[in-house]
Phi, psi and omega in degrees: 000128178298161175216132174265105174280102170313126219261134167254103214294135169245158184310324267232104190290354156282313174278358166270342161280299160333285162335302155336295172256326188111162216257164158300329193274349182251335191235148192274121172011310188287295188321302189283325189282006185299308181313311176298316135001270214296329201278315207273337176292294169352297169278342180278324209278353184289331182271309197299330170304323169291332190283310192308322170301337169293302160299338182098017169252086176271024194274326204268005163299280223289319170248022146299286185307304179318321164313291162358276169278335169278313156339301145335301178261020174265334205281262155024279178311319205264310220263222345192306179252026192052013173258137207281127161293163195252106179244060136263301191288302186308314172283327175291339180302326163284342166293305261236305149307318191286277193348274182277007139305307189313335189271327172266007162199084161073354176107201189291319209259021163275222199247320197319295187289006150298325190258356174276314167295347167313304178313289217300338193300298175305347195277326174326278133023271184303305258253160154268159199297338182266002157296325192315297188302346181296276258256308218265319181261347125347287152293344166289306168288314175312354186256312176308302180290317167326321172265318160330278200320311153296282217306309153294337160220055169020292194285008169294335214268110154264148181232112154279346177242132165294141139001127167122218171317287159354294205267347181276323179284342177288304159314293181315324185290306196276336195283346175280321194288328168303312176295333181267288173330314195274334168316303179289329158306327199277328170295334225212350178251349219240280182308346152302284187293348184281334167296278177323340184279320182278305194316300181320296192287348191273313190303317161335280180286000187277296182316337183278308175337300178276333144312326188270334194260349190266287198290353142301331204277309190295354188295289205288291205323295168287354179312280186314306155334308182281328156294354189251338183266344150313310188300298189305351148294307190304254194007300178283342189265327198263326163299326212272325165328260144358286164330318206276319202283284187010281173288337165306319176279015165283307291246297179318324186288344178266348182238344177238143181282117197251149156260199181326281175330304167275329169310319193302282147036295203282327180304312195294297186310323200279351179311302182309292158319326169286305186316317191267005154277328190312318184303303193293286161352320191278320179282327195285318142049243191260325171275358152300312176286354178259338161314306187237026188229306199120167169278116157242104220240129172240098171274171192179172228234107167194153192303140189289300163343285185298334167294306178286027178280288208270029130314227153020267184293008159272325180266014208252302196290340155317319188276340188273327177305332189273356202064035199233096164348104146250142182261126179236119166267018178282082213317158188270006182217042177262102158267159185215153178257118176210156144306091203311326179294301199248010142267334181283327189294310173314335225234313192301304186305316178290325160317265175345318161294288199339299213273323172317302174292344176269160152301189151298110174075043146254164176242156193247151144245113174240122170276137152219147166208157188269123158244201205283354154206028167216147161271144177242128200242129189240160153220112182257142175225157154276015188316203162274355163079164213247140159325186134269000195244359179260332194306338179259005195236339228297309178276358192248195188302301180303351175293145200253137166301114209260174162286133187271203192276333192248037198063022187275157178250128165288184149258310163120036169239318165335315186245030147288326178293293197325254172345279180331316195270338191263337176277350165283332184259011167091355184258196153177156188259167180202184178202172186197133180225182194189103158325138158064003184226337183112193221200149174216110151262147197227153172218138185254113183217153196295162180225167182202117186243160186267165183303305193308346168302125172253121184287011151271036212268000000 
């Protein structure tokens, strides 16, 4: 339903015309150029009405004033009381005026067919559109018959003006309303389409956007797909391993008579083949449940020490098999706000390479220390250190599960998890490698210390 918001006039000869005619969000193409129509019939007829009196035409007085008021109290009801003018009433009002101007001024050799096609241009202007071809054959016989009618009976035709002088001023007078009329339709059809033209192109480009942001997503989507059913081939190819020497050193220990030595032997090996399938099984896991479930993350206020002990002392016996010195440097009275679950998972992975990649008889060093609004938790090895063409692939999917020093096999997923689990938990990680010299991966998680912690810890 229209609602008229009462115009507040600015000094501004733009926002006084706006006033005028009405705002685009409240009144419709048709509505405004009527108003501009009515306002410019208006101001002309103010002149023309004294002047046809002033000459003696008072017919072209008299259906001046009729214009007058209708126009007025048409402009008025649509500007002012929301009621949609009537271009109906408005084009016969124009047969119906234009007609008996023509007979009461000169005719043919008068002014009227200069302002008739002018009119119609406007009932055009105003009108809907299955009104138009009506409105268009309508003036057209109305036109046929005006002129039949002079041709045939001369004498209806008044000449108030003489041949000349008369008639040059009767042209001049009349000739700005057709021009003024036609100015404004044109003006107003011509700033429509340049409106409508820019909104199509503004639409344009938002749809090619969201097109380039819809065939981006699906890209990474598939992107991703294809890395995850990758992984999950290596995985599965890779799990299978393990699994086969499993059942093979059972298959030996049950059917042949072994000695000591070698069952140890056989025992040793089948410990190895277990651990690292449990290790992959563990990783595959917990990023399958972060995969379909979502980030679920419970944070809480706890000591890092107490958290990680028996982390730590599950990789300490790993790393003694290997002979490889791990060292923990954590204070014992360093708290951190973390996920407990999925800090132990982080630190277990990173421990686990670390002893993958060292040698025999290298050292692991773990580190924390407070900086100004985070703990920084380091894992340093003297391994063999990460290629360069591998380092950019480090956190992802796409990374390929390489051979440790003693042949333990990666899967190429920890430290994908690793990266997932401290930014879901507000942190993040990074590493610095030297080929051959070893690796320091670091993690940033928010922290809370007691007074006796010293930042030099």
């Amino acid at each position: 339903m229209f609602k008229f918001k009462p115009a507040n006039i600015s000094l501004t000869k733009n926002n006084f015309w706006h006033e005028l005619i009405g705002s685009p969000s409240n009144f419709s193409l048709e509505s405004r150029i009527f108003h501009s129509i009515s306002v410019g019939i208006i101001t002309l007829n103010g002149i023309y009405i004294p002047y046809n009196l002033f000459i003696g035409l008072y017919f072209g007085a008299l259906s001046g004033l009729i214009l007058e008021i209708f126009f007025f109290y048409q402009y008025y009801n649509s500007r002012f009381k929301g009621k949609t003018h009537s271009s109906t009433l408005f084009a016969l009002l124009g047969i119906i005026i234009l007609g008996l101007n023509y007979f009461t001024n000169s005719g043919i050799h008068g002014s009227t067919d200069l302002i008739w096609p002018a009119y119609l241009l406007l009932v055009f202007a105003i009108s809907p559109y299955k009104q138009l071809v009506i409105w268009l054959i309508i003036y057209l016989i109305g036109f046929f018959i005006l002129h039949s009618l002079e041709f045939y009976y001369p004498n209806l035709v008044q000449h108030p003006f003489v041949a000349g002088k008369g008639q040059f001023i009767d042209r001049v007078t009349a000739f700005p309303i057709p021009v003024v009329a036609i100015f404004i339709v044109i003006k107003f059809i011509r700033k429509s389409y340049d409106r409508e033209k820019k909104v199509t192109e503004e639409k344009t480009i938002a749809v090619e956007k969201s097109n380039a942001q819809i065939l981006l997503q699906k890209n990474q989507l598939e992107e991703s797909n294809s890395e995850k059913n990758k992984l999950m081939s290596i995985i599965s190819h890779d799990l299978r391993s393990p699994l086969t020497n499993i059942q093979n050193y059972l298959v030996l220990l049950n059917q042949l008579q072994i000695d000591n030595s070698e069952r140890r032997a056989i025992e040793e090996a089948l410990l190895k083949s277990t651990n690292n399938a449990m290790e992959m099984l563990s990783n595959l896991l917990h990023w399958s449940k972060s995969q379909m479930e979502g980030p679920q993350v419970h944070l809480i206020e706890v000591n890092l020490l107490a958290v990680l002990a028996n982390t730590l002392a599950i990789e300490n016996t790993s790393a003694l098999k290997k002979e490889i010195t791990l060292t923990n440097n954590i204070p014992s009275q360093l708290n951190v706000i973390a996920d407990v679950d999925m800090l132990q998972l982080v630190m277990r992975n990173l421990i686990s390479n670390a002893i993958k990649f060292t040698p025999q008889g290298g050292s692991i060093n773990i580190d924390a220390k407070i900086l100004p609004n985070e703990c920084k938790i380091t894992v340093s090895d003297n391994g063999q250190g990460i290629p360069e063409d591998k380092k950019n692939d480090i956190f992802s999917i796409k990374s390929k599960p390489v051979y440790g020093t003693a042949n333990e096999k990666g899967v190429g997923l920890g430290l994908v998890l690793c990266k997932e689990f401290i930014e879901l938990q507000g942190g993040k990680i990074d590493f610095e490698s030297s080929l051959s010299k070893g690796s320091s991966f670091f993690i940033f998680i928010p922290f809370k210390h007691t007074s006796s912690t010293t930042q030099d810890s």
